[in-house]
Short mmCIF file of C-alpha atoms in Angstrom, two decimals:
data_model
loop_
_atom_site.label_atom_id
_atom_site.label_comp_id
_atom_site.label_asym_id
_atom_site.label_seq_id
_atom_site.Cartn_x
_atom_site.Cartn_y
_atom_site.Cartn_z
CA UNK A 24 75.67 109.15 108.72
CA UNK A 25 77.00 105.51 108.62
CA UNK A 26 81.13 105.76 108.37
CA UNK A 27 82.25 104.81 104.99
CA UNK A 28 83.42 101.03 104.54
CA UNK A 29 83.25 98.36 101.56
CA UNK A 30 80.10 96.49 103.55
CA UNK A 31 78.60 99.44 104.91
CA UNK A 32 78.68 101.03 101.21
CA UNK A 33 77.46 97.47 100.52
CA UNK A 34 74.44 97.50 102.51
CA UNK A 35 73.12 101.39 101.31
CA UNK A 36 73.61 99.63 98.18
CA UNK A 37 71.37 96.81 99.12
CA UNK A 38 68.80 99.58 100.75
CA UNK A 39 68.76 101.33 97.04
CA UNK A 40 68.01 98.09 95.11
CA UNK A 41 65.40 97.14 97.35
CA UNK A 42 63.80 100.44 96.99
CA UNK A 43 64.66 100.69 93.57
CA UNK A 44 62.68 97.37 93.00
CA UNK A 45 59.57 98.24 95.46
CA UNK A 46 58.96 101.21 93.73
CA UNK A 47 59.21 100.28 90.39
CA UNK A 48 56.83 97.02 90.38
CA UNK A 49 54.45 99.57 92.54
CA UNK A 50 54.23 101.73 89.63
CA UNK A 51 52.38 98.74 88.21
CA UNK A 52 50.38 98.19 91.34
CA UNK A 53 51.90 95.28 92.66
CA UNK A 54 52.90 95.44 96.49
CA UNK A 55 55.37 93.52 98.80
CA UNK A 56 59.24 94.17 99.50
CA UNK A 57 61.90 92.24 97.41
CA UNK A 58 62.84 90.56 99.92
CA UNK A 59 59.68 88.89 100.24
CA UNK A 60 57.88 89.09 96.97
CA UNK A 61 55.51 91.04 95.25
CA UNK A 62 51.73 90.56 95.10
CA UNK A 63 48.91 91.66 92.72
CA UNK A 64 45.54 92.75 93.05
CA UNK A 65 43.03 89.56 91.92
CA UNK A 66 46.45 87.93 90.65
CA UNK A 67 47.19 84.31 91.56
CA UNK A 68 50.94 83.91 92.27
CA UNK A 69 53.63 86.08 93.28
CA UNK A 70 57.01 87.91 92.34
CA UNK A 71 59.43 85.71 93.97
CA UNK A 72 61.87 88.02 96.16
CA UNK A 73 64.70 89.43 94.57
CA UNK A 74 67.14 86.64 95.14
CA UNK A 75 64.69 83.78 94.00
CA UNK A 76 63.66 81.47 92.84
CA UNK A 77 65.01 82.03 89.32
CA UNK A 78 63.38 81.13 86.29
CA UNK A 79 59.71 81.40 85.03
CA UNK A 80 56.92 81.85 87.03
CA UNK A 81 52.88 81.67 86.34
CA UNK A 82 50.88 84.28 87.14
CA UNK A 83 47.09 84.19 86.68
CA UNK A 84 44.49 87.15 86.41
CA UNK A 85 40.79 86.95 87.53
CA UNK A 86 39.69 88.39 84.14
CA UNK A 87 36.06 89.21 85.54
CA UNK A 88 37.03 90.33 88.73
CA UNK A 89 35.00 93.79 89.99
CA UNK A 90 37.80 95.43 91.74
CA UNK A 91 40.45 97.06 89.99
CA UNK A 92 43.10 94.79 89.01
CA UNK A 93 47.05 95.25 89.20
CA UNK A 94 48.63 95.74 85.91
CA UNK A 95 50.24 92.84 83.97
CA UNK A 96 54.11 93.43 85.37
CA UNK A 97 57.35 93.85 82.82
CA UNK A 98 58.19 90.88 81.09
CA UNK A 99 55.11 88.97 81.43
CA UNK A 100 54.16 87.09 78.48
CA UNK A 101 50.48 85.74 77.89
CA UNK A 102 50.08 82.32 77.56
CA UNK A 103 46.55 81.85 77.45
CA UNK A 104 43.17 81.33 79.53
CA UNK A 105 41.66 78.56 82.14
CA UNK A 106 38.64 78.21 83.65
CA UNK A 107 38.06 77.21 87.29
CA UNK A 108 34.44 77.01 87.99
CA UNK A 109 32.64 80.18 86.66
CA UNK A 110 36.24 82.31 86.86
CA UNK A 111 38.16 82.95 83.64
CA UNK A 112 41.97 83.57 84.68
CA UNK A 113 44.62 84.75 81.85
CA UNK A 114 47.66 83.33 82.23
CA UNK A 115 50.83 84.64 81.89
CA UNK A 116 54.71 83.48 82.76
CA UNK A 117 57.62 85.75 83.70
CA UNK A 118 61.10 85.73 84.80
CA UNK A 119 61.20 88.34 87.50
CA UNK A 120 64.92 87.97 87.74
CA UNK A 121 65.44 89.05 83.96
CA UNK A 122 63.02 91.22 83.65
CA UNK A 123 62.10 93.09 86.76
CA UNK A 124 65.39 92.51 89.01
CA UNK A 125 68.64 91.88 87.17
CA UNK A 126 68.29 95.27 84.86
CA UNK A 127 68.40 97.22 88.21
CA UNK A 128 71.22 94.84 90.27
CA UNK A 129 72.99 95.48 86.54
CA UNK A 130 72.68 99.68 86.86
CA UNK A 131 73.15 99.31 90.72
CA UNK A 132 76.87 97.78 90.23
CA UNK A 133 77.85 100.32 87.19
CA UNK A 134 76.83 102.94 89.51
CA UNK A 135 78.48 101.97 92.80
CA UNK A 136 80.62 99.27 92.37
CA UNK A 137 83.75 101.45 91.65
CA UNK A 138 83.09 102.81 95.10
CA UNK A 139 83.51 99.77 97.03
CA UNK A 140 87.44 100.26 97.38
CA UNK A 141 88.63 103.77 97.98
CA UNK A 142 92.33 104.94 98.80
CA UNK A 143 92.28 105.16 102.61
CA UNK A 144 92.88 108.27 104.12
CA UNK A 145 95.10 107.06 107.21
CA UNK A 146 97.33 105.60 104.66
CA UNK A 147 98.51 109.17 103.69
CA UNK A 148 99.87 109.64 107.15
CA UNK A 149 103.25 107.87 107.07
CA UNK A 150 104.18 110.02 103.93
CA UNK A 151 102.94 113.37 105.62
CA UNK A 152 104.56 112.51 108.13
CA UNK A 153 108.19 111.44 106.66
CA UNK A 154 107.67 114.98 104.46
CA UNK A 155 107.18 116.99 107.69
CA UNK A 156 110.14 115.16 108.92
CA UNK A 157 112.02 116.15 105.55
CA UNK A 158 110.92 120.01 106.00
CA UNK A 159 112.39 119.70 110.16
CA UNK A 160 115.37 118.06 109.25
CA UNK A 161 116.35 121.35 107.22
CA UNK A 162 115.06 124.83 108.24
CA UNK A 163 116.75 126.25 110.55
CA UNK A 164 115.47 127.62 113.45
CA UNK A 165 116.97 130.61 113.73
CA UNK A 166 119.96 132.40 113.42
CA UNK A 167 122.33 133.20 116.60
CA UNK A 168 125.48 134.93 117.22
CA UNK A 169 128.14 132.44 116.20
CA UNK A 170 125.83 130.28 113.54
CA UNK A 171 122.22 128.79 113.22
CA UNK A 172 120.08 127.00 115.51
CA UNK A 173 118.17 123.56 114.04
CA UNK A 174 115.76 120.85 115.46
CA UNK A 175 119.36 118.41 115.54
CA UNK A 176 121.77 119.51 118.14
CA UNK A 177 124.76 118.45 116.59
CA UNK A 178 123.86 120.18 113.43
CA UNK A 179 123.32 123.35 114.79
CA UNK A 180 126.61 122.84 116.83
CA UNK A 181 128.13 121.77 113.81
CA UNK A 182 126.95 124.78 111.76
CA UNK A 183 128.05 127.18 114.82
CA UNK A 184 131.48 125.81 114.79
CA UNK A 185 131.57 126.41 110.58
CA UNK A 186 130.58 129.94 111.08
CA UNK A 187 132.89 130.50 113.87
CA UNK A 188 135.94 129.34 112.28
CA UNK A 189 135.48 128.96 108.63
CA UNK A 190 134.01 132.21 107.31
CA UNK A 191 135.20 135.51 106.69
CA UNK A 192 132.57 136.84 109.42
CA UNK A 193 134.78 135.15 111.61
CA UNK A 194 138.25 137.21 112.70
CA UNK A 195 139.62 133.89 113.12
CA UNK A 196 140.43 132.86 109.91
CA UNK A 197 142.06 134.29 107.19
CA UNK A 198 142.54 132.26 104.03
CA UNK A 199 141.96 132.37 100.38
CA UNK A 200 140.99 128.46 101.52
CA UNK A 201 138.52 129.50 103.84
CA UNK A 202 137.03 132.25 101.92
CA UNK A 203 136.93 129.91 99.17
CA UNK A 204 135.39 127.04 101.12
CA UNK A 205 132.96 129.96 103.09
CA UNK A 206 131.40 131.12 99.17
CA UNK A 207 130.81 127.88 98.09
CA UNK A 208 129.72 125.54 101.64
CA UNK A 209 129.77 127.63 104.41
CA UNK A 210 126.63 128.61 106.53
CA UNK A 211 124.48 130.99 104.87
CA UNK A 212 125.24 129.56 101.41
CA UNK A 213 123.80 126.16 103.33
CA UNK A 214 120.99 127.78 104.99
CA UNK A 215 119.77 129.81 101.98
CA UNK A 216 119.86 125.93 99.76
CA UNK A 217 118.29 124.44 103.06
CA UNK A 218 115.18 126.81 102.84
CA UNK A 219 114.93 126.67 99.43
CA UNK A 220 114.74 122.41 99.14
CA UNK A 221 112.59 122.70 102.25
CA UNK A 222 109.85 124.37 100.16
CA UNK A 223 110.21 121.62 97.75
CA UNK A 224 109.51 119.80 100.39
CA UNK A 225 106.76 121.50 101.89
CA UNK A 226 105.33 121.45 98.44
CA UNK A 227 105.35 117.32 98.00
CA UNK A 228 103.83 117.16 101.50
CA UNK A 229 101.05 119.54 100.68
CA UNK A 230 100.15 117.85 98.13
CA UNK A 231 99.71 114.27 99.50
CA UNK A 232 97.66 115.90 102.43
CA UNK A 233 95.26 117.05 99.90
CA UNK A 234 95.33 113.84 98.62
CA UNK A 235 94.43 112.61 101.68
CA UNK A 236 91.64 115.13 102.22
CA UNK A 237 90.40 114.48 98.71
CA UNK A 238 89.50 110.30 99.56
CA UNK A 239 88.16 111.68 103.30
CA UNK A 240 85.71 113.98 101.94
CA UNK A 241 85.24 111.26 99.16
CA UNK A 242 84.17 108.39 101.32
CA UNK A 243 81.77 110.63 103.54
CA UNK A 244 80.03 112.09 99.48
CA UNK A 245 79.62 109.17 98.59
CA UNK A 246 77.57 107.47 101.39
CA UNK A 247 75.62 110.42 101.68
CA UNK A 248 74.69 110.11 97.88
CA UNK A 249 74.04 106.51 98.46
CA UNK A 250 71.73 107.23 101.83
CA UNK A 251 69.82 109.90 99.98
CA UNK A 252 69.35 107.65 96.93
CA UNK A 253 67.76 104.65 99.40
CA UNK A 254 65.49 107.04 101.07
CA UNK A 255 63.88 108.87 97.68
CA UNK A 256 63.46 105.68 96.08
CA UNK A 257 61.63 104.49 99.47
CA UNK A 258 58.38 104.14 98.38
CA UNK A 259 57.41 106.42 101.59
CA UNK A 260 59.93 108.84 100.54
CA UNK A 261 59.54 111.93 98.94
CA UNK A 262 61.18 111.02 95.64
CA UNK A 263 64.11 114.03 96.70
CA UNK A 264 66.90 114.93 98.61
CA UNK A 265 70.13 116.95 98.33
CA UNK A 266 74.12 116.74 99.29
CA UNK A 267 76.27 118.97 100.43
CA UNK A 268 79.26 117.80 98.37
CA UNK A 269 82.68 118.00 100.96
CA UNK A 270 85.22 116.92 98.61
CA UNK A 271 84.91 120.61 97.00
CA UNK A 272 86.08 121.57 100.34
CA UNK A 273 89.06 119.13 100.37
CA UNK A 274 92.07 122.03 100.51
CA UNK A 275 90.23 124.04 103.37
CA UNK A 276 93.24 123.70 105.48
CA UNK A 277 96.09 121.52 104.09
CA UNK A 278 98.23 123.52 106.39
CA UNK A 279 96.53 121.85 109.61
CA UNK A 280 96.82 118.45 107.94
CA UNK A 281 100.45 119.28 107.16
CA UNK A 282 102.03 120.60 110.19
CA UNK A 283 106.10 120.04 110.13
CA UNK A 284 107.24 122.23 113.03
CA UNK A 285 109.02 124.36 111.38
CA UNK A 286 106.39 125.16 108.92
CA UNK A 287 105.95 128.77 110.16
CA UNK A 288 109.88 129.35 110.27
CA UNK A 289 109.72 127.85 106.59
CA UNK A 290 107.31 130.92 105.64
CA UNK A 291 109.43 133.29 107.39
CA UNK A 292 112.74 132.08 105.90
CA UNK A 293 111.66 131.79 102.63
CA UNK A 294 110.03 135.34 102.23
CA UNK A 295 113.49 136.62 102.38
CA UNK A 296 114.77 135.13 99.75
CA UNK A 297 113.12 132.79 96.66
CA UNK A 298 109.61 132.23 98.75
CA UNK A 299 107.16 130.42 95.93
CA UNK A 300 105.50 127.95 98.80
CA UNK A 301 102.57 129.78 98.08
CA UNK A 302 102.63 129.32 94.26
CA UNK A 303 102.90 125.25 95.11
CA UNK A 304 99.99 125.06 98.11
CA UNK A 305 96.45 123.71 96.71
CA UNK A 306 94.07 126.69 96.69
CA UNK A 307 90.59 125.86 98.42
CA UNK A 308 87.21 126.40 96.16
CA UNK A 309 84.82 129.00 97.28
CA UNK A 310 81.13 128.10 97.49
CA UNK A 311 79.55 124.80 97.79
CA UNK A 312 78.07 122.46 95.63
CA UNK A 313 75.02 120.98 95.91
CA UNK A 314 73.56 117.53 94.49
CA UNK A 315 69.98 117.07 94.14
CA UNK A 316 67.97 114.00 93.42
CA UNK A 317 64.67 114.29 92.24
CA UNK A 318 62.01 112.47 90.27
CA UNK A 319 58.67 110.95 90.66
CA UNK A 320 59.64 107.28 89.34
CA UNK A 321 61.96 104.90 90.18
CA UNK A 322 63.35 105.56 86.82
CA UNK A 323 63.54 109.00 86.84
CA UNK A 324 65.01 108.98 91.01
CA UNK A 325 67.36 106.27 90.06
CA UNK A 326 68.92 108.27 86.72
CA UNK A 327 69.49 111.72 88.97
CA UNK A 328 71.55 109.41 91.28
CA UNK A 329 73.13 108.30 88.39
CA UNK A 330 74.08 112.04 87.79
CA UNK A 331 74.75 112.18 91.75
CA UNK A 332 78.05 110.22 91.55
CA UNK A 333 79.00 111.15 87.87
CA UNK A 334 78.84 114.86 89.49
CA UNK A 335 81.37 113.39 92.72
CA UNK A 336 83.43 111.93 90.14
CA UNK A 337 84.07 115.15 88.40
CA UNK A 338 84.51 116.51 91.47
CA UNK A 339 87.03 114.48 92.27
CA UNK A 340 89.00 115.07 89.41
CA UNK A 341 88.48 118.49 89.43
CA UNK A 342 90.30 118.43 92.96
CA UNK A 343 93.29 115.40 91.99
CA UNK A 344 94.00 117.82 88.79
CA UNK A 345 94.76 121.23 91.02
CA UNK A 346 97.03 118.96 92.87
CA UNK A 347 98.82 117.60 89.68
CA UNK A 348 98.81 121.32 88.47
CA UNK A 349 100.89 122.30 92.00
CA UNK A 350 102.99 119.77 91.56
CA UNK A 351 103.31 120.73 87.88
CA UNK A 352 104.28 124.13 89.19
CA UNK A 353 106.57 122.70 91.65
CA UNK A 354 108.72 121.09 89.16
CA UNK A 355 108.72 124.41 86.62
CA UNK A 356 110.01 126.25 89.68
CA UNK A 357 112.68 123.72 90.23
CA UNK A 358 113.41 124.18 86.16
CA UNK A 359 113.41 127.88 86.13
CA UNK A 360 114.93 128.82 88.35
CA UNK A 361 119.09 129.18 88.63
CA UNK A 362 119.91 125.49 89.75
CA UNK A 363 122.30 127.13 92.42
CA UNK A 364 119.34 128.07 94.68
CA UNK A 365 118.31 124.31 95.03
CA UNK A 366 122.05 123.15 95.40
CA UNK A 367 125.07 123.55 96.53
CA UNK A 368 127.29 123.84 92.93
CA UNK A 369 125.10 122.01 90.19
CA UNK A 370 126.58 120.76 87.33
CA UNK A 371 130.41 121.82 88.58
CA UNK A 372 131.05 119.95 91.68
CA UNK A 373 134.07 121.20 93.70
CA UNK A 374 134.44 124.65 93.02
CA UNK A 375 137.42 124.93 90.83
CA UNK A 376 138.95 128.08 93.54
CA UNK A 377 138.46 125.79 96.40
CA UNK A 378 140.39 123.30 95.21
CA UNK A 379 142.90 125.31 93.91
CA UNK A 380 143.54 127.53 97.13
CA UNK A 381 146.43 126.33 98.84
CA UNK A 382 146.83 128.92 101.53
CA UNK A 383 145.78 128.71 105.28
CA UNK A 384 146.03 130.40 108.09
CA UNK A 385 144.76 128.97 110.88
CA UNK A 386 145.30 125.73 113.62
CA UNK A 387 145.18 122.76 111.44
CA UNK A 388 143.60 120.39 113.97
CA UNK A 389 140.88 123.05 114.25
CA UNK A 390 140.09 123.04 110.17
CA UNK A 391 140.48 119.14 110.10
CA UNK A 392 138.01 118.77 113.13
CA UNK A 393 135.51 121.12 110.34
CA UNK A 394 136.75 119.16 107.52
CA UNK A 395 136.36 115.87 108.89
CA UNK A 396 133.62 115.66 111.85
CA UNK A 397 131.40 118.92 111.31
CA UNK A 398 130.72 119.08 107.82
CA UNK A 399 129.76 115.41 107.32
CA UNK A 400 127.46 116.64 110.22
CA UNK A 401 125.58 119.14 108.46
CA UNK A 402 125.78 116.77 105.14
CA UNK A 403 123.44 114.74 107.41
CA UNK A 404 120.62 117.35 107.43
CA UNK A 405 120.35 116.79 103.77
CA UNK A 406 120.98 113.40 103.92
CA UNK A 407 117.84 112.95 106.50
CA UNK A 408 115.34 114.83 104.96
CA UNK A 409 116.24 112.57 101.52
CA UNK A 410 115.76 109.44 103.66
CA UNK A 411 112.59 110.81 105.05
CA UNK A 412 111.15 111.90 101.94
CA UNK A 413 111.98 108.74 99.97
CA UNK A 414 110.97 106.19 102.82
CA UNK A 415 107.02 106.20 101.50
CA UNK A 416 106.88 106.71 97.80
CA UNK A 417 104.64 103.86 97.05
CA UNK A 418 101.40 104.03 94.63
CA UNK A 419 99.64 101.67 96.40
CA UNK A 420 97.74 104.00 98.63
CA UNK A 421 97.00 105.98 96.05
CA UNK A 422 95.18 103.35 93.99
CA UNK A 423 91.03 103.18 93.44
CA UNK A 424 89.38 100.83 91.17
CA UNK A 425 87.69 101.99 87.91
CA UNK A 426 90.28 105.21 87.92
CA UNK A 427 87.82 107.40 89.88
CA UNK A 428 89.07 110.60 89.58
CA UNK A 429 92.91 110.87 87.60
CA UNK A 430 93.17 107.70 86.41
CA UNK A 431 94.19 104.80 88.80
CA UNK A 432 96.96 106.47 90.67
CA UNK A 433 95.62 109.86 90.73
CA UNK A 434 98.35 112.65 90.34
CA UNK A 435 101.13 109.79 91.98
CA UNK A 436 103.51 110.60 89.33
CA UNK A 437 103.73 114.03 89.35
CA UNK A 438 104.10 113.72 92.58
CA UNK A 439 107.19 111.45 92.79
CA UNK A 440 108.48 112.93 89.92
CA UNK A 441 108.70 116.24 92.70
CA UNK A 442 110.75 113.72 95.10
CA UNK A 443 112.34 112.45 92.94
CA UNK A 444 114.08 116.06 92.25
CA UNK A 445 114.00 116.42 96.15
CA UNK A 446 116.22 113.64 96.80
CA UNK A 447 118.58 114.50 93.55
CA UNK A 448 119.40 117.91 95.19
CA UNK A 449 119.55 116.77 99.21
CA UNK A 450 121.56 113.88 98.57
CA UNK A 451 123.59 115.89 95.34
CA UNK A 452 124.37 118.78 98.41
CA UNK A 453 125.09 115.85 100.84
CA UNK A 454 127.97 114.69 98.76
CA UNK A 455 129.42 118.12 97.66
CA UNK A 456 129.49 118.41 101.14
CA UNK A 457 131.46 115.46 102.49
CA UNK A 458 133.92 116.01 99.15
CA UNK A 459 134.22 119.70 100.72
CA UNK A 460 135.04 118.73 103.90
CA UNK A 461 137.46 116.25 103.10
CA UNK A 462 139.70 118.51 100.77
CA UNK A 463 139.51 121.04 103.43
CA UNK A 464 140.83 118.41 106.07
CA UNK A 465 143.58 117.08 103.55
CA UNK A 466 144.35 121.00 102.73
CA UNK A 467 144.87 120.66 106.68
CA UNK A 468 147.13 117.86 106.12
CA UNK A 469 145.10 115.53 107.96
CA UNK A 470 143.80 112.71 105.66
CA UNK A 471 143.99 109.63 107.73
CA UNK A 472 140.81 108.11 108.90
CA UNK A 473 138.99 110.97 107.08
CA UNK A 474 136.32 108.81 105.18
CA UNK A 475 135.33 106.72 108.33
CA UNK A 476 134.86 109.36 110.49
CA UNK A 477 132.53 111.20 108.06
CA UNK A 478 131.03 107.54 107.94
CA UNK A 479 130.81 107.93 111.59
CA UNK A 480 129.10 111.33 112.10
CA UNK A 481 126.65 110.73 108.90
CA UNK A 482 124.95 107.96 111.54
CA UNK A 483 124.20 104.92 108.74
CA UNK A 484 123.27 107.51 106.32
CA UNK A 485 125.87 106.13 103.53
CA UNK A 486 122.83 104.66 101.21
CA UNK A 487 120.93 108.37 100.74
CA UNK A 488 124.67 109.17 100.17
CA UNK A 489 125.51 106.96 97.78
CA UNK A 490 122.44 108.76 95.16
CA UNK A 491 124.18 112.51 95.81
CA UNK A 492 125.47 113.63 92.42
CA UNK A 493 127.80 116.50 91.87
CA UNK A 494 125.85 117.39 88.83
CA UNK A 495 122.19 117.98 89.24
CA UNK A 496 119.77 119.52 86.45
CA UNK A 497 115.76 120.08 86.74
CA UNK A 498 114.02 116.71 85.06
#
């Protein structure tokens, strides 16, 4: 099977008007290829080939010939009679290009032109990529004995040094500060959030690898239905042929298309707590469908492949409207559900009890090195899987002429409606974070330099920053 491409598509095309064209005029006895012309049994003249001369032609018929003659083809008109020595020829004049050609070029280009300029599967890698990125950047690993363990170093030494000395795990401190800071920011109130946006996610990046899947299978459908078409019109064909339709099969394994690395420790994590990655992941059909063109005319060959790519259409639509119904989903978890399992404190900012607990008890330098240096730290897992997950939100990719399948962009909007709520509650935790870090530094009484150090350990991160709310509700 030829690879899918605008010419290649072009030239199947070509094949089915040609065959289209050499099997219709044959139906009227006439012979020839349209590239050439068409002859007639004890006819005088020709069907010019199908890209000209334009215009009327004369076409004359032995009128007593013995043999049986070829029938007078569409659009002829009779003009009258000559004689040439003791043969009587009828005369007729046609435009083959109106009447026999142009109706079939005009049905060929309804049928196929739409085709011509499909999304383009390798253009779905950069986001897959950036969302697997997103998903890294914020499950952790594991947990160890002193804190968790992440793909960045410095956050899991960051986290490690939180849960050393800033939580009441930890014999070292003893605050109503700490505790304070420890219920609202500290470690496994971070990690729980973490695994919970990292679905979300998860989620966005499943869905644009079935979208990639969808315009893969696509491309292959449709230049099968478009080889099968040429070769039952061939007038040495059998007038049949069938097609295994892949784009049904489009979700088969999103998983292996979407492979962050810490897609397995996602499942784990998030089975222990609010684990709906399931609910959100494209389910693959059962079954396959198959197309089958039949017919002993051109007519009646050409109208099933009509019915062909009507029936890949649908199919298409079929599979771009599960996706819009995950994302769908997606978003009603993200509305159901108690805001505080997607972010840090939604809709109250700093904790009123943080800020209002004056009392520590514990080496100053060691809270403002927390405060200052290791919380902006961890703020930068969130603030890296918003800049990954926002870095390729485009709807170019996802555009296709004629709106094959969902409209022009497909389920686009749905899905960056999903990122859109990504980034609100990374970048929303982000902030929350820096803000909690810096009044537990000041609490400290260390303040100076505070805000460019943070700057400093965020590494150029200030712009994903700079969206972080401190009050976040579903869309």
């Amino acid at each position: 099977m030829t690879a899918y491409s605008s010419s290649a598509l072009g030239d199947l095309m070509d094949d089915v008007l040609d065959n289209a064209v050499r099997r219709y005029v044959s139906e009227f006895g006439w012979y020839g290829s349209a590239d050439e012309g068409f002859r007639g049994n004890n006819w005088d003249g020709e069907l010019p080939p199908n890209f000209g001369p334009t215009g009327m032609v004369t076409l004359k018929l032995n009128a007593i010939a013995q043999s049986a003659s070829s029938d007078v083809p569409p659009g002829a008109q009779y003009v009258g009679q000559e004689t040439r020595g003791s043969v009587v020829y009828h005369v007729y004049e046609v435009d083959a290009y109106e009447s026999i050609y142009s109706p079939w070029v005009d049905r060929l280009h309804q049928v196929f032109d739409g085709w011509r300029s499909l999304p383009d599967p390798a253009d779905f890698d950069a986001p897959i990529a950036a969302l697997e990125d997103a998903v890294d950047a914020i499950t952790p690993q594991s947990q160890r004995e002193g804190g968790y363990t992440f793909v960045d170093v410095e956050v899991s030494t960051a986290m490690g040094l939180i849960y050393k000395w800033a939580s009441p795990q930890s014999d070292q401190a003893s605050s109503d500060l700490l505790y304070a800071f420890d219920g609202g920011y500290g470690v496994d109130r971070i990690t729980g959030v973490m695994v919970n946006q990292a679905q979300v996610a998860a989620g966005a990046g499943l869905a644009v690898a079935g979208e990639k899947q969808v315009w893969k299978k696509a491309r292959t459908d449709i230049m099968a239905i478009a080889q099968a078409g040429a070769d039952s019109l061939d007038i040495g064909g059998g007038g049949s042929g069938s097609i295994d339709l892949g784009v049904v099969k489009a979700f088969v394994d999103l998983v292996g298309v979407f492979v962050p690395a810490q897609f397995d420790v996602l499942v784990d994590a998030a089975s222990e707590g609010l684990a709906f990655l399931d609910e959100v992941t494209p389910e693959p059909k059962t079954g396959n469908k198959t197309l089958t063109l039949s017919g002993g005319t051109a007519e009646e060959i050409f109208a099933s492949l009509e019915d062909a790519v009507k029936e890949l259409e649908q199919a298409i639509y079929d599979e771009e409207s599960e996706l819009q119904t995950k994302l769908q989903a997606l978003q009603g978890i993200l509305g159901d559900n108690d805001p505080v399992n997607f972010h840090l404190h939604p809709g109250a900012g700093m904790a009123e009890t943080f800020v209002d607990a004056a009392e520590i008890r514990i080496n100053s330098r060691t809270i403002q090195s927390i405060g200052n240096h290791d919380v902006p730290i961890v703020a930068k897992a969130f603030l890296r899987a918003a800049e990954f997950a926002a870095s390729h939100t485009g709807s170019g990719i996802w555009s296709r002429d004629h709106s094959i399948g969902m409209g022009s962009y497909g389920p686009h909007a749905s899905w960056l409606a999903a990122l859109e709520q990504l980034d609100a509650i990374t970048t929303g935790s982000a902030k929350e974070l820096i803000d909690a870090g810096r009044t537990l530094a000041v609490a400290a009484g260390w303040i100076e330099d505070a805000d460019d150090q943070a700057a400093a350990d965020m590494g150029g991160l200030a712009d994903e920053l700079a969206r972080g709310q401190d009050h976040w509700a579903p869309a």
